[in-house]
Amino acid sequence: MSVLLLCEDSALSQALSAQLASRGRSLACHSAEQLLAAPELADGAILINALLIPGQLFSEHMAVLQQRLLDELGARLRSYIALSDARVLAELDDDHPPAENATPAPAAGDAVCLAAAEEALLAAPLQGLVLRSGPLIATSGDNVLSAFISALKAGEVVALNNGSHSCPTPVSDLARVLSAMVDQLSCGAHCRGIYHYQSSGSSSAYAFAEVAFAHASQYLAGSPDITVDEQGWDWQPHSRVLRCERLLRNFGVKQLPWRAWLPKMIKTMCEEDYNERV
């Protein structure tokens, strides 16, 4: 069974490709236009639509593409998994994270479009699954961890928000979850609907940076500073803590702590500079 990926984020696509390869599965990365031009590629396939990276703008172009994919390829696909995030849900405090069955209540703008795209996928006559996540972290690209380590290497003082909380999720952990879903869907699991996944461990941006700094300090030449600032770096918009229950019930997939991924990630990001100094 083929697994097709729509994704413009290289860190996530590489992590997912490596994870599937470790399970003996290949991953074919295409653009939406390529799939629409060669619909036979979708025959019996599992499609993962990761064009939306949690926290980024859900554009009208993305909405149009998803609808075309559903209209033109839906009957050919075995399953369709689409990434989403929490912007479609009502704002609640961090002590009451929303569950998967929370009624969507998008405030305005692209959140309304994203909620409509979720509904369209779940209403389509195929096995549709929405996976809400975020914020993602990786050793490269546009994310809090990569930017923070780059700032530390440059000796900058980094100001971070210590108020709002979320659960940073390494792309490799999200790839692990998607791979587990693919394994079971390919074996005929009758699962569909909305799922949440974030790595476990609620944290403010400042508290996360403290942990990252503790790991990075062994590689850094100087002693960079981190400070608390309400206007400082924070999680991406729409990042919040989510309750992640249905994946365990339906797929047997457990949350793993983001802290367990950080040492290897930070070593990868820092050891090249460290080795040059020593």
Short mmCIF file of C-alpha atoms in Angstrom, two decimals:
data_model
loop_
_atom_site.label_atom_id
_atom_site.label_comp_id
_atom_site.label_asym_id
_atom_site.label_seq_id
_atom_site.Cartn_x
_atom_site.Cartn_y
_atom_site.Cartn_z
CA MET A 1 0.00 0.00 0.00
CA SER A 2 1.40 3.40 -0.95
CA VAL A 3 1.62 6.35 1.42
CA LEU A 4 1.39 9.79 -0.19
CA LEU A 5 2.49 13.00 1.49
CA LEU A 6 1.64 16.62 0.78
CA CYS A 7 4.11 18.71 2.78
CA GLU A 8 6.24 21.78 2.19
CA ASP A 9 8.11 21.51 5.51
CA SER A 10 11.36 19.61 4.90
CA ALA A 11 11.95 18.74 8.57
CA LEU A 12 8.59 17.01 8.91
CA SER A 13 8.77 15.25 5.53
CA GLN A 14 12.28 13.94 6.30
CA ALA A 15 11.25 12.74 9.75
CA LEU A 16 8.18 10.96 8.38
CA SER A 17 10.14 9.39 5.54
CA ALA A 18 12.74 8.05 7.98
CA GLN A 19 10.08 6.74 10.37
CA LEU A 20 8.15 4.94 7.65
CA ALA A 21 11.38 3.49 6.21
CA SER A 22 12.16 2.04 9.65
CA ARG A 23 8.78 0.26 9.41
CA GLY A 24 9.51 -1.03 5.91
CA ARG A 25 7.24 1.47 4.18
CA SER A 26 8.06 3.94 1.45
CA LEU A 27 6.74 7.46 1.27
CA ALA A 28 6.02 9.36 -1.94
CA CYS A 29 6.06 13.16 -1.65
CA HIS A 30 3.99 15.01 -4.23
CA SER A 31 2.42 18.38 -4.73
CA ALA A 32 -1.36 18.53 -4.81
CA GLU A 33 -1.16 19.49 -8.48
CA GLN A 34 0.88 16.37 -9.27
CA LEU A 35 -1.68 14.13 -7.59
CA LEU A 36 -4.57 15.79 -9.36
CA ALA A 37 -2.77 15.40 -12.70
CA ALA A 38 -2.10 11.69 -12.06
CA PRO A 39 -5.12 10.48 -10.07
CA GLU A 40 -4.11 6.83 -10.44
CA LEU A 41 -1.40 7.49 -7.82
CA ALA A 42 -4.18 7.69 -5.23
CA ASP A 43 -5.58 4.22 -5.91
CA GLY A 44 -5.75 2.41 -2.58
CA ALA A 45 -3.30 4.87 -1.00
CA ILE A 46 -3.20 6.60 2.36
CA LEU A 47 -2.84 10.35 1.88
CA ILE A 48 -1.29 12.54 4.58
CA ASN A 49 -2.02 16.21 3.98
CA ALA A 50 0.55 18.18 5.99
CA LEU A 51 0.37 21.38 3.98
CA LEU A 52 -0.87 23.07 7.14
CA ILE A 53 1.91 23.16 9.74
CA PRO A 54 0.21 23.92 13.08
CA GLY A 55 0.34 27.63 13.82
CA GLN A 56 0.77 28.74 10.21
CA LEU A 57 -1.84 30.51 8.10
CA PHE A 58 -4.50 28.30 6.55
CA SER A 59 -4.78 29.94 3.18
CA GLU A 60 -7.70 29.98 0.78
CA HIS A 61 -5.43 28.13 -1.67
CA MET A 62 -5.08 25.26 0.83
CA ALA A 63 -8.84 25.10 1.27
CA VAL A 64 -9.44 24.95 -2.48
CA LEU A 65 -6.80 22.25 -2.92
CA GLN A 66 -8.28 20.07 -0.19
CA GLN A 67 -11.75 20.31 -1.71
CA ARG A 68 -10.39 19.36 -5.13
CA LEU A 69 -8.53 16.41 -3.62
CA LEU A 70 -11.72 15.22 -1.95
CA ASP A 71 -13.82 15.69 -5.08
CA GLU A 72 -11.40 14.15 -7.57
CA LEU A 73 -9.44 11.58 -5.52
CA GLY A 74 -11.72 10.72 -2.59
CA ALA A 75 -13.18 7.62 -4.22
CA ARG A 76 -9.69 6.31 -4.99
CA LEU A 77 -8.06 6.82 -1.59
CA ARG A 78 -8.10 4.27 1.19
CA SER A 79 -7.67 6.90 3.93
CA TYR A 80 -7.00 10.62 4.20
CA ILE A 81 -5.22 12.17 7.22
CA ALA A 82 -5.07 15.98 7.44
CA LEU A 83 -3.04 18.00 9.95
CA SER A 84 -4.82 20.78 11.79
CA ASP A 85 -4.51 22.73 15.03
CA ALA A 86 -6.43 24.29 17.90
CA ARG A 87 -7.48 27.54 16.26
CA VAL A 88 -10.83 25.95 15.38
CA LEU A 89 -11.69 25.59 19.09
CA ALA A 90 -13.02 28.09 21.59
CA GLU A 91 -10.46 29.82 23.80
CA LEU A 92 -10.26 28.17 27.21
CA ASP A 93 -7.71 28.50 30.00
CA ASP A 94 -4.82 26.04 30.23
CA ASP A 95 -6.46 24.22 33.15
CA HIS A 96 -9.25 23.02 30.84
CA PRO A 97 -7.64 21.75 27.63
CA PRO A 98 -10.18 20.85 24.95
CA ALA A 99 -10.82 17.22 24.03
CA GLU A 100 -11.31 15.81 20.57
CA ASN A 101 -15.10 15.96 20.86
CA ALA A 102 -15.15 19.68 21.71
CA THR A 103 -17.50 21.57 19.41
CA PRO A 104 -15.53 23.74 16.95
CA ALA A 105 -15.96 27.45 17.65
CA PRO A 106 -13.59 29.32 15.32
CA ALA A 107 -13.36 33.02 16.08
CA ALA A 108 -12.77 34.50 12.64
CA GLY A 109 -10.57 34.58 9.57
CA ASP A 110 -8.64 31.50 8.57
CA ALA A 111 -9.91 29.61 11.64
CA VAL A 112 -13.37 29.57 10.05
CA CYS A 113 -11.92 28.23 6.79
CA LEU A 114 -9.92 25.57 8.63
CA ALA A 115 -12.98 24.43 10.59
CA ALA A 116 -14.92 24.17 7.32
CA ALA A 117 -12.09 22.10 5.79
CA GLU A 118 -12.13 19.74 8.77
CA GLU A 119 -15.91 19.33 8.44
CA ALA A 120 -15.68 18.72 4.70
CA LEU A 121 -13.09 15.96 5.18
CA LEU A 122 -15.10 14.24 7.90
CA ALA A 123 -18.30 14.45 5.84
CA ALA A 124 -16.70 13.04 2.68
CA PRO A 125 -17.46 9.40 1.72
CA LEU A 126 -14.01 8.09 2.63
CA GLN A 127 -12.04 7.27 5.77
CA GLY A 128 -11.14 10.79 6.87
CA LEU A 129 -9.06 11.65 9.93
CA VAL A 130 -8.09 15.06 11.31
CA LEU A 131 -4.95 15.19 13.48
CA ARG A 132 -4.62 18.43 15.46
CA SER A 133 -1.17 19.16 16.83
CA GLY A 134 1.39 21.91 17.44
CA PRO A 135 3.67 23.66 18.03
CA LEU A 136 6.27 21.61 16.15
CA ILE A 137 9.98 21.81 16.92
CA ALA A 138 12.90 20.59 14.81
CA THR A 139 16.66 20.99 14.43
CA SER A 140 16.16 23.25 11.43
CA GLY A 141 13.54 25.49 9.89
CA ASP A 142 11.19 28.07 11.37
CA ASN A 143 10.42 26.94 14.93
CA VAL A 144 11.10 28.03 18.51
CA LEU A 145 13.86 25.49 19.23
CA SER A 146 15.86 26.19 16.08
CA ALA A 147 15.58 29.96 16.54
CA PHE A 148 16.47 29.75 20.23
CA ILE A 149 19.62 27.67 19.70
CA SER A 150 20.70 29.96 16.86
CA ALA A 151 20.30 32.96 19.18
CA LEU A 152 22.32 31.25 21.92
CA LYS A 153 25.11 30.45 19.45
CA ALA A 154 25.19 34.13 18.49
CA GLY A 155 25.50 35.16 22.15
CA GLU A 156 22.23 37.06 22.14
CA VAL A 157 20.10 37.80 25.17
CA VAL A 158 16.78 36.02 24.57
CA ALA A 159 13.56 37.33 26.14
CA LEU A 160 10.71 34.82 26.42
CA ASN A 161 7.11 34.83 27.54
CA ASN A 162 6.41 32.87 30.73
CA GLY A 163 2.62 33.05 30.61
CA SER A 164 0.87 30.98 27.94
CA HIS A 165 1.47 27.24 27.87
CA SER A 166 1.61 24.64 25.15
CA CYS A 167 3.22 21.27 24.48
CA PRO A 168 6.15 21.50 22.04
CA THR A 169 6.16 18.46 19.77
CA PRO A 170 9.29 17.26 17.94
CA VAL A 171 8.65 16.46 14.29
CA SER A 172 10.12 12.99 14.91
CA ASP A 173 7.48 12.33 17.57
CA LEU A 174 4.67 13.46 15.27
CA ALA A 175 6.17 11.25 12.54
CA ARG A 176 6.08 8.31 14.99
CA VAL A 177 2.38 8.92 15.58
CA LEU A 178 1.53 9.25 11.88
CA SER A 179 3.47 6.08 11.12
CA ALA A 180 1.55 4.16 13.78
CA MET A 181 -1.73 5.41 12.33
CA VAL A 182 -0.63 4.35 8.84
CA ASP A 183 0.30 0.88 10.13
CA GLN A 184 -3.14 0.27 11.56
CA LEU A 185 -5.12 1.93 8.78
CA SER A 186 -3.31 -0.24 6.25
CA CYS A 187 -4.40 -3.29 8.27
CA GLY A 188 -8.05 -2.27 8.06
CA ALA A 189 -8.57 -0.30 11.28
CA HIS A 190 -12.00 1.35 11.10
CA CYS A 191 -10.95 4.62 12.70
CA ARG A 192 -11.98 8.06 11.56
CA GLY A 193 -12.79 11.46 13.01
CA ILE A 194 -10.77 13.96 15.03
CA TYR A 195 -7.61 13.14 16.96
CA HIS A 196 -5.19 15.24 19.01
CA TYR A 197 -1.48 14.67 19.47
CA GLN A 198 1.13 16.70 21.29
CA SER A 199 4.16 15.44 23.15
CA SER A 200 3.41 15.35 26.87
CA GLY A 201 4.48 18.14 29.18
CA SER A 202 2.81 21.54 29.34
CA SER A 203 5.33 24.38 29.32
CA SER A 204 5.68 28.11 28.80
CA ALA A 205 8.16 29.28 26.19
CA TYR A 206 10.49 30.47 28.96
CA ALA A 207 10.37 27.17 30.88
CA PHE A 208 11.00 25.28 27.65
CA ALA A 209 14.00 27.51 26.91
CA GLU A 210 15.41 26.84 30.39
CA VAL A 211 15.41 23.10 29.68
CA ALA A 212 16.88 23.60 26.21
CA PHE A 213 19.57 25.91 27.61
CA ALA A 214 20.54 23.33 30.24
CA HIS A 215 21.26 20.80 27.48
CA ALA A 216 22.92 23.31 25.16
CA SER A 217 25.20 24.89 27.78
CA GLN A 218 27.71 22.03 27.58
CA TYR A 219 28.35 22.94 23.93
CA LEU A 220 28.30 26.74 24.13
CA ALA A 221 31.47 28.80 24.45
CA GLY A 222 29.92 31.68 26.39
CA SER A 223 27.10 32.10 28.87
CA PRO A 224 24.14 33.57 27.00
CA ASP A 225 21.23 35.03 28.94
CA ILE A 226 17.53 34.22 28.92
CA THR A 227 15.02 36.56 30.55
CA VAL A 228 11.28 36.72 31.20
CA ASP A 229 9.39 39.27 29.12
CA GLU A 230 5.64 39.39 28.42
CA GLN A 231 6.47 40.73 24.95
CA GLY A 232 9.21 38.16 24.34
CA TRP A 233 9.27 35.01 22.26
CA ASP A 234 6.21 32.86 22.66
CA TRP A 235 4.59 29.84 21.10
CA GLN A 236 3.10 30.29 17.66
CA PRO A 237 -0.45 31.65 17.47
CA HIS A 238 -3.15 29.05 18.17
CA SER A 239 -0.69 26.91 20.19
CA ARG A 240 -2.27 25.55 23.34
CA VAL A 241 -2.53 22.43 25.43
CA LEU A 242 -4.87 19.78 23.99
CA ARG A 243 -6.30 16.67 25.57
CA CYS A 244 -4.96 13.66 23.66
CA GLU A 245 -7.14 10.65 24.45
CA ARG A 246 -8.58 9.10 21.28
CA LEU A 247 -5.23 8.07 19.80
CA LEU A 248 -4.57 5.86 22.81
CA ARG A 249 -8.09 4.42 22.78
CA ASN A 250 -8.35 3.81 19.04
CA PHE A 251 -4.74 3.30 17.92
CA GLY A 252 -2.93 2.43 21.16
CA VAL A 253 -0.53 5.34 20.62
CA LYS A 254 0.88 6.84 23.83
CA GLN A 255 2.16 10.35 24.36
CA LEU A 256 5.91 10.66 24.85
CA PRO A 257 7.50 13.59 26.73
CA TRP A 258 9.18 16.27 24.61
CA ARG A 259 11.99 16.41 27.16
CA ALA A 260 13.12 12.94 26.07
CA TRP A 261 13.78 14.18 22.52
CA LEU A 262 15.71 17.35 23.37
CA PRO A 263 19.20 16.00 24.23
CA LYS A 264 19.71 14.35 20.85
CA MET A 265 18.16 17.27 18.96
CA ILE A 266 20.31 19.86 20.70
CA LYS A 267 23.44 17.75 20.32
CA THR A 268 22.81 17.62 16.58
CA MET A 269 22.39 21.40 16.45
CA CYS A 270 25.40 22.28 18.63
CA GLU A 271 28.09 19.63 18.27
CA GLU A 272 29.41 20.88 14.92
CA ASP A 273 30.33 24.26 16.40
CA TYR A 274 31.61 22.55 19.55
CA ASN A 275 33.86 20.17 17.61
CA GLU A 276 35.34 23.09 15.66
CA ARG A 277 36.34 24.81 18.92
CA VAL A 278 37.94 21.73 20.44
#
